[in-house]
Every structure is written in C-alpha cells, then in structure tokens.
Coordinates of C-alpha atoms in Angstrom, one line a residue:
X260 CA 31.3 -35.6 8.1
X261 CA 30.3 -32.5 7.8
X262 CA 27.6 -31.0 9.7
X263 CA 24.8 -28.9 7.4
X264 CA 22.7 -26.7 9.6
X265 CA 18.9 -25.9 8.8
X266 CA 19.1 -22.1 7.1
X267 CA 17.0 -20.1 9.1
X268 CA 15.1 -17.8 7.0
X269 CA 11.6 -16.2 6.4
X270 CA 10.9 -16.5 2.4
X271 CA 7.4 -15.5 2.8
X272 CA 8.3 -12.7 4.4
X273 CA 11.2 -11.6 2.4
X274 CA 8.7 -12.2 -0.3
X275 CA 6.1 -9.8 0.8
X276 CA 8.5 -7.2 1.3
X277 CA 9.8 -7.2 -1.9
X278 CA 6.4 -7.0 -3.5
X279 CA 5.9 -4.1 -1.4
X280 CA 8.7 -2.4 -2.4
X281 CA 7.7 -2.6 -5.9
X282 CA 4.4 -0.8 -5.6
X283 CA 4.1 2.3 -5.7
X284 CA 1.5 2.9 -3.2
X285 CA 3.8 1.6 -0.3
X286 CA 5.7 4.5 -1.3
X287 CA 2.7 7.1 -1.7
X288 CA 1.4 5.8 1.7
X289 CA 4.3 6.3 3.7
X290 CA 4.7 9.8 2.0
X291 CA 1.4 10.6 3.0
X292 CA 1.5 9.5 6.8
X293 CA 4.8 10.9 7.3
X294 CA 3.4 14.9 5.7
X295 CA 0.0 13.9 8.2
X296 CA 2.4 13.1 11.1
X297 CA 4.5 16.2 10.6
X298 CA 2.1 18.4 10.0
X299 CA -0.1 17.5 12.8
X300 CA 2.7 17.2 15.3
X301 CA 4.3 20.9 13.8
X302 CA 0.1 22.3 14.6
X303 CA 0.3 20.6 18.2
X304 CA 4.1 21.8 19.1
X305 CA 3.2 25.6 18.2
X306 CA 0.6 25.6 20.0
X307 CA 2.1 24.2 23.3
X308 CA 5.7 26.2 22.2
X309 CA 3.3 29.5 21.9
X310 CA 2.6 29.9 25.4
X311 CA 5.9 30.0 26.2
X312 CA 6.3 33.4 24.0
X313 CA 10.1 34.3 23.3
X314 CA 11.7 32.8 26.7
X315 CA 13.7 29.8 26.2
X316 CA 13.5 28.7 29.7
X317 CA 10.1 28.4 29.9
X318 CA 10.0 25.9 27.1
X319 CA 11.9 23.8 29.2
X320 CA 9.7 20.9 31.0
X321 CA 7.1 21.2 27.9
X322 CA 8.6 17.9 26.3
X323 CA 5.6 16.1 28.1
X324 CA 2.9 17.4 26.3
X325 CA 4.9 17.7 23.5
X326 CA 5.5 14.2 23.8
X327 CA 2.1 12.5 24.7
X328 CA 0.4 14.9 21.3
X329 CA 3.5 12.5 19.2
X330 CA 2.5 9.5 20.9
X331 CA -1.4 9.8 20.6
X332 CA -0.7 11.0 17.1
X333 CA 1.3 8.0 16.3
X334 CA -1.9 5.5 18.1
X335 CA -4.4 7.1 15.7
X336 CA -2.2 6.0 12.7
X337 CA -2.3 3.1 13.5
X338 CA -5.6 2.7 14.0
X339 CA -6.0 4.3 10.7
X340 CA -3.7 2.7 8.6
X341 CA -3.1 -1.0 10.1
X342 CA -6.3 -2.5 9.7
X343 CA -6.4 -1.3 5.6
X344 CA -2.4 -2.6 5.7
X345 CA -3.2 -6.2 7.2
X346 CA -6.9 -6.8 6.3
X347 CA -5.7 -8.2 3.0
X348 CA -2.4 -10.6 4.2
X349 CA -4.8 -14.0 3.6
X350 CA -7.6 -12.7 1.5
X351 CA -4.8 -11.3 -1.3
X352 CA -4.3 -14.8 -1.3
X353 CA -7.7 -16.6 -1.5
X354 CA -8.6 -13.7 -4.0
X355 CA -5.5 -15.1 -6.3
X356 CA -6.1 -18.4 -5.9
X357 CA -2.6 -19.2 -4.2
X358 CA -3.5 -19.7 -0.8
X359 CA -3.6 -23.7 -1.7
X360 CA -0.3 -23.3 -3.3
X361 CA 1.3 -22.2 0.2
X362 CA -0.5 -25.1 2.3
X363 CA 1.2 -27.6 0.5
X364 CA 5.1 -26.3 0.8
X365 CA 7.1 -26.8 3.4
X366 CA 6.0 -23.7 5.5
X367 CA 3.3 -24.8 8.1
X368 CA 0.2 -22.7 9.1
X369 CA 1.4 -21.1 11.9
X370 CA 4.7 -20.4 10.0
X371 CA 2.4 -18.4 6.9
X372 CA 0.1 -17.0 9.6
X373 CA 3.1 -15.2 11.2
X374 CA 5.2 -14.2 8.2
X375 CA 2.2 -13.0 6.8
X376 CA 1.5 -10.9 10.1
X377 CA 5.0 -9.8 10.0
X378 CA 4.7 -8.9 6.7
X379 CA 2.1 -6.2 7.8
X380 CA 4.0 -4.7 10.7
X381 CA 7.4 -4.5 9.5
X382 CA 5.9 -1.6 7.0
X383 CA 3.9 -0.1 10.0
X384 CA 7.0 -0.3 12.0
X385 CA 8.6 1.9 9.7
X386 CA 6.0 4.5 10.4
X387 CA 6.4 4.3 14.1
X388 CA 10.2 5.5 12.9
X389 CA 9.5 8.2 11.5
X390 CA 8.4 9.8 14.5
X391 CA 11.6 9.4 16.7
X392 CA 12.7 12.9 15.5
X393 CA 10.0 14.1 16.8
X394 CA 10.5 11.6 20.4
X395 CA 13.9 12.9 20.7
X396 CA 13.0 16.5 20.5
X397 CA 10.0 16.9 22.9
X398 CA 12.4 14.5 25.0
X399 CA 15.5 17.3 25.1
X400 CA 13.0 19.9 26.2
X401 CA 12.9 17.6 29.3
X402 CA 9.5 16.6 31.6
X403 CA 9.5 13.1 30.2
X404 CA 11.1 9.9 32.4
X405 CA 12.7 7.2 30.8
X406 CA 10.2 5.0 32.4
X407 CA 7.3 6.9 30.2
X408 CA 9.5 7.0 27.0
X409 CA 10.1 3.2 27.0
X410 CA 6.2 2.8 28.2
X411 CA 5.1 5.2 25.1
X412 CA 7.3 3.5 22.5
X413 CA 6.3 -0.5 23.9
X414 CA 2.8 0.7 24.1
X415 CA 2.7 1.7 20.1
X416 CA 4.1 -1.3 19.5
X417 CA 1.9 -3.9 21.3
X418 CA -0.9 -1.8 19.9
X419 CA 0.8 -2.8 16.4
X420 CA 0.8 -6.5 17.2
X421 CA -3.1 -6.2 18.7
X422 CA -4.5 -4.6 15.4
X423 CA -2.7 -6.6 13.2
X424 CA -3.3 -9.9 15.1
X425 CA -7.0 -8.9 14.6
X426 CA -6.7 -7.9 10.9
X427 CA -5.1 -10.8 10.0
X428 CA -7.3 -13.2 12.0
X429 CA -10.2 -11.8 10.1
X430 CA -8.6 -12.1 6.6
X431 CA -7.9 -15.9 7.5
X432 CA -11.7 -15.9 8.5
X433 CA -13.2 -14.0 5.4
X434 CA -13.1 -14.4 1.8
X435 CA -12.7 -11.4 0.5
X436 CA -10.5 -8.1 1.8
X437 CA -13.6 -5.6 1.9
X438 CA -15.2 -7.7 4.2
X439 CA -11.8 -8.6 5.9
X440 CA -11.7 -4.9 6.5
X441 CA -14.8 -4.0 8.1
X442 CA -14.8 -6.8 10.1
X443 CA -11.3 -6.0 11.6
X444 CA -13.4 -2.6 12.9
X445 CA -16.5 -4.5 13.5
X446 CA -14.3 -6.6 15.9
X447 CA -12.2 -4.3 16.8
X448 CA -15.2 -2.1 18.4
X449 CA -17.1 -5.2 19.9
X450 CA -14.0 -6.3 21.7
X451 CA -13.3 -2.4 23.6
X452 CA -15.5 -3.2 26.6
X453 CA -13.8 -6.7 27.1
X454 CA -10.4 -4.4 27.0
X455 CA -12.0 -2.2 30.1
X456 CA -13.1 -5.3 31.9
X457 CA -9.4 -6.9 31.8
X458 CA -7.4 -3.5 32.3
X459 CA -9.9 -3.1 35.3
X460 CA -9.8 -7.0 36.9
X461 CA -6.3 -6.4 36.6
X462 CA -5.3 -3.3 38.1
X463 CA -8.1 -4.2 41.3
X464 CA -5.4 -7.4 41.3
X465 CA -2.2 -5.6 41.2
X466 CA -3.9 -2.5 42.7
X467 CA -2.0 -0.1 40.6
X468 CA -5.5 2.1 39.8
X469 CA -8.1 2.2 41.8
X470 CA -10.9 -0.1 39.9
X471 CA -13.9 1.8 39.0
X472 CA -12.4 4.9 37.7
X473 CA -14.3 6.7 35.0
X474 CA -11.6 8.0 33.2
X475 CA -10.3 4.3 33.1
X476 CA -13.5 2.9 31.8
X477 CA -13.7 5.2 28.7
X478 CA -9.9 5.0 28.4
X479 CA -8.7 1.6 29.7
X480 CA -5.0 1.7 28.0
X481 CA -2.6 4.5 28.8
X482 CA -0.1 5.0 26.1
X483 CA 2.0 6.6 28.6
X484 CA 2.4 5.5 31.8
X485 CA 5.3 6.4 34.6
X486 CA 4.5 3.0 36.7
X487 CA 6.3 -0.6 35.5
X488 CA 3.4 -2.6 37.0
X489 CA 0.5 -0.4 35.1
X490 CA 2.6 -1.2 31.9
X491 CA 3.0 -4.8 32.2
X492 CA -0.9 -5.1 32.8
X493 CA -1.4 -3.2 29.7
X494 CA 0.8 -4.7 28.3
X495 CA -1.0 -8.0 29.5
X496 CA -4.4 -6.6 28.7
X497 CA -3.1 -6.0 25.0
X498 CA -1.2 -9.5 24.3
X499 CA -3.5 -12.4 25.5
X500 CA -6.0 -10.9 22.9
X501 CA -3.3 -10.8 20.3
X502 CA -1.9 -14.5 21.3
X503 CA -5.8 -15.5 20.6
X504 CA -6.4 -13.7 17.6
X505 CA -3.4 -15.5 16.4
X506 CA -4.1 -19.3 17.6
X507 CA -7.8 -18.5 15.5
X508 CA -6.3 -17.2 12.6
X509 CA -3.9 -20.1 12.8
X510 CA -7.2 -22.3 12.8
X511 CA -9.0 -20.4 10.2
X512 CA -6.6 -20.3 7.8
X513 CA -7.0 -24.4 6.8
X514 CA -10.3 -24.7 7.9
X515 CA -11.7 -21.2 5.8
X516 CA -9.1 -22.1 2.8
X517 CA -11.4 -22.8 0.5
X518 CA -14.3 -20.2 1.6
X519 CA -17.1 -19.8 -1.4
X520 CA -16.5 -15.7 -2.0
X521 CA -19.9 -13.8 -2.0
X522 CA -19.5 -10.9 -4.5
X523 CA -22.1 -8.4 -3.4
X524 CA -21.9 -6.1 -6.3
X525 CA -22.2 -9.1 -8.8
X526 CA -25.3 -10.0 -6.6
X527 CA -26.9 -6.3 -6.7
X528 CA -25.9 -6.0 -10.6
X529 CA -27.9 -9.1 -11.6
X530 CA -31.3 -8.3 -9.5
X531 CA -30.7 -5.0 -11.2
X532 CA -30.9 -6.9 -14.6
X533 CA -34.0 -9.0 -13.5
X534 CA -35.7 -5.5 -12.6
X535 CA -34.8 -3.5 -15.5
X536 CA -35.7 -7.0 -17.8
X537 CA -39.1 -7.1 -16.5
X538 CA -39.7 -3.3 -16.8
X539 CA -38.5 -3.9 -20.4
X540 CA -41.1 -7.0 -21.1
X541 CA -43.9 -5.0 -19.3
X542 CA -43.9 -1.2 -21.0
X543 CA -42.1 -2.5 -24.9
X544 CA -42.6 -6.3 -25.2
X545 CA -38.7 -6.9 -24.9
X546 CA -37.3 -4.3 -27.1
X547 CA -33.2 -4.4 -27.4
X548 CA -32.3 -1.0 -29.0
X549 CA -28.1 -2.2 -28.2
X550 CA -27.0 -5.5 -28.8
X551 CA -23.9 -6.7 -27.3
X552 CA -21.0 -8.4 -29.4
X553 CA -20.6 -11.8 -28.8
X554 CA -17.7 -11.9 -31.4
X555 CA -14.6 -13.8 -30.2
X556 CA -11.2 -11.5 -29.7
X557 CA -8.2 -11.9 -33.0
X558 CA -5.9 -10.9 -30.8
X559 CA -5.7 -9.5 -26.9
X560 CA -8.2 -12.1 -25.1
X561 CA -7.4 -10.7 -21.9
X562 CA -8.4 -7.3 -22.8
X563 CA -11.5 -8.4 -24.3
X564 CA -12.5 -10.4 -21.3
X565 CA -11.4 -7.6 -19.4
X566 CA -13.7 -4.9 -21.5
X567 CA -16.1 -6.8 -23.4
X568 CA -17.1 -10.0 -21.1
X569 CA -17.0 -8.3 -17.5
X570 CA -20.6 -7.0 -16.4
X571 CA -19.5 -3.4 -16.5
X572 CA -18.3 -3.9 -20.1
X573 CA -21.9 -4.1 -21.7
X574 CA -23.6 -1.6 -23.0
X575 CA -26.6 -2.4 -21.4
X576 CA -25.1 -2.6 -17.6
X577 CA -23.4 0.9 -17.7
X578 CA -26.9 2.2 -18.8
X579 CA -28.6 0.6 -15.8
X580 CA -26.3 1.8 -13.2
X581 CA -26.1 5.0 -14.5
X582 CA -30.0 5.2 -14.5
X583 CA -29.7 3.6 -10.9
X584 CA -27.1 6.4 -10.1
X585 CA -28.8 9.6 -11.5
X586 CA -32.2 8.7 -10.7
X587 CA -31.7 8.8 -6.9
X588 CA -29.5 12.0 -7.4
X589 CA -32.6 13.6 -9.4
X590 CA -35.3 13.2 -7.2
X591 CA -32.8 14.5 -4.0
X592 CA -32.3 17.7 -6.3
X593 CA -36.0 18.3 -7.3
X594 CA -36.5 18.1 -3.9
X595 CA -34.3 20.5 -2.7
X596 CA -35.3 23.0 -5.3
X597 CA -38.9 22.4 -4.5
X598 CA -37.9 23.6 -1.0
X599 CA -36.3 26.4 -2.2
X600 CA -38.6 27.5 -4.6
X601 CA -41.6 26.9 -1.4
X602 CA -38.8 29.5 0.9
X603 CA -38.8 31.9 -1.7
X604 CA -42.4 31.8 -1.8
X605 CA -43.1 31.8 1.9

C-alpha cells in the first residue's frame, strides 16, 4: 500500500497574497514607502557623509550612524504602515460576510488567525527588504559589529510580529476595520509603560542595564544593541506580548464572529434627518420642495441600490450634509474676518 502524506500547505495564505497582488494599491504602497525610505535615508547619509568633506578615509567608521538612521527609519515604517496593513485581516472578513464561511472548513482558528497574521507580514517583510541596500552600504563603511547587525535586523522583525499580533488581535475583537485601526494605536499606546516595566524587571534580573535608567524608561527597546543577553530580553520583552495578543485573537475570533457592527456615520446621518425633519415641521409645516424616486431599476439593480437607495444617494441627504459642512466653515470665516476687519480698525 501506498503511503499518502498530508500536503502541507497554507491556502489562506496563498490566498491573501494573491489578492494582494491583484490590487493596485499593494503596488502604490510599496512604491511609496520605498521613495519615503530612500529619500529619507539619502537626507540622513548626506548629512553624516558631509562632515567628512572630500576625504575618503574619514568616511570610514561612519557606517554606525549611517546604519542606526536605516534602522530607526525602517521602525517608524512599521509603525506607520503595519497597523493600517493588518487592522483589516478579520474585519475584511466580518465586513464581507465570510468569516462564517472560514469557521466551518477544515482550517481551525488558530490555523486562520495565523495565516491571516502572516498574510499581513509577508508584505511588510518585503519592506524590511528593501532596505538591505542601504544595510549593506553603511555596513562596508565599517563601525558596525555583526552582533548589532543581526540585533538591528531581529529587532525590526519581532517589532513586525508585535504590531501585527496586536492589529490582528484587535480586528478579531472589532467589527469593523476603522475601529480595528484605532484601537491597534489605542492599545498599542496603553500597553508602552507595561513594555518599560518588563524591559526594566528584566534587565535588574539579568543585570545587563542598570534598572532605573531614564533614558531606558522613555526608550525601553533598543533596536540596536552590541550585547546577546540585552537582545534576548528584548527580544523576550517583545514576544510574550505577541504570543498573548495571539492566544486572544485566537479566542476572539469565535467568540466576536458574529459581532452586531455599529455604523457611526449611519447613526450621525439619521439624528441629522430627525433634526433637519423637525426644523422642517416647525418653520414650513413639512414642506418637500425634492421628492425622491422610489421607481424600481429596468436594468442595473446594483447601480441603483448603489446611487439611488444608499443615504448619500438622496437628494435630500447630500443637502443636509452639505448644510452641516458649510455652515460650520461659515461661521469660522465670519469670524476670522471679523477679527480682521477689528485689527484693521484698531
């Protein structure tokens, strides 16, 4: 008989890569962080290169600064584009209706929970690459030990793993992206002082920093570091969060499947129609000057629901907010040129 074994394989994954490689934002935003990173880094290098003036020796040795501006150029990336990458793994999904779809194949919780993470970070991973041209030149010019090269690149990466851990914790938690999103910095914020407690407990354990340091306490994770046991309790510090933010979103994901999805436009939009219905009963008796068309669609249902059934499709709803919107925007400007007009006087 012969023996079949189990294909090892990650469809959801493969999945969500394909569908990110056939939209063309994927391609718009890695365009746009690599001309950021370049520039950025080509600003940073000139200035550290201009002090050296036209001596090529004395460049040599400048691949450390050189090398933490790369580094610390690559953490606020990720900081800026993670959370907007990886707040929508779960939500997309909830949002589509499909989420119940992928709790009753074959794939368990944990197994979506952690394709879908991957799915996030394979893309941001590609970022981190684009910066090794950069790595490998301020590393030629020398001043940079192997020990801080490997710390700076395993650093970026657990710092990929922490944000995306938390991003995708809160989308198995909320029901829609925007609030998966500001949630991830919400949390993200709240959970900084826990970060300087652990980096601090730890290094008074391991005594690899001295604990009470004040530049430790408003920066408690070194993205470069030339000690092994600092980087494996920052690397500690940075992974026990991520290993819980992943067992939660593991138990959010089933238990927040079926979250009710508050839509707070929808919710300001109709007080905005009870307002502007009573000021219409109280100064004209109910006068409708624009009736909307109740007429069913011949053809194209989906761009009449779209256009015609949708609350910013009526007449009288892109009235209102356009009131709502000029209104505020009217009285800021006759205020402003009431001050004026008073400084010309006075």
């Amino acid at each position: 008989m012969i023996r079949r074994w189990p294909q090892l394989g990650l469809p959801l994954l493969t999945k969500e890569l394909i569908e990110q490689a056939a939209q063309r934002r994927t391609y718009f935003v890695r365009l746009l962080y690599a001309s950021l990173l370049f520039l950025l880094a080509y600003l940073e290098f000139e200035q550290i290169l201009a002090v050296s003036g036209s001596n090529a020796l004395a460049m040599l040795g400048k691949g450390t600064d050189m090398f933490n501006q790369v580094v610390n150029l690559q953490f606020l990336g990720i900081l800026l584009f993670l959370p907007s990458l990886a707040c929508g793994a779960i939500t997309s999904e909830k949002e589509r209706d499909s989420l119940t779809m992928l709790l009753v194949t074959r794939l368990g919780p944990f197994t979506i929970l952690f394709e879908k993470l991957l799915g996030r970070l394979v893309p941001m991973f590609t970022f981190l690459l684009l910066s090794l041209p950069l790595l490998a030149f301020a590393y030629s010019l020398g001043g940079v030990s192997t020990l801080e090269l490997v710390s700076g690149i395993a650093m970026l990466i657990m710092i990929c793993i922490y944000v995306g851990s938390l991003a995708v914790m809160c989308s198995s938690w909320c029901g829609s992206t925007v609030s998966a999103f500001v949630s991830t910095y919400a949390i993200g914020l709240l959970s900084y002082p826990f970060l300087v407690l652990g980096s601090m407990l730890l290094d008074a354990r391991f005594n690899t920093l001295a604990t009470g340091s004040f530049y430790y306490a408003v920066a408690p994770i070194e993205l470069t570091t030339d000690s092994l046991g600092k980087l494996w309790v920052q690397v500690t510090v940075l992974g026990v969060p991520s290993l819980i933010f992943i067992l939660l979103g593991r138990l959010f994901l089933v238990r927040r499947a079926h979250v009710i999805r508050r839509n707070l436009v929808l919710t300001l939009f109709r007080r905005l129609d009870r307002f502007f219905f009573w000021l219409n009963e109280f100064t004209t008796g109910g006068v409708i000057l624009v009736r909307d068309d109740v007429q069913l669609p011949d053809d194209r249902p989906i761009t009449w629901r779209e256009t015609q059934k949708k609350t910013l499709g009526t007449t009288r709803y892109l009235v209102r907010v356009l009131v709502s919107i000029e209104t505020p925007l009217f009285l800021v400007l006759a205020a402003v040129a009431g001050m004026a007009y008073q400084a010309r006087l006075g």
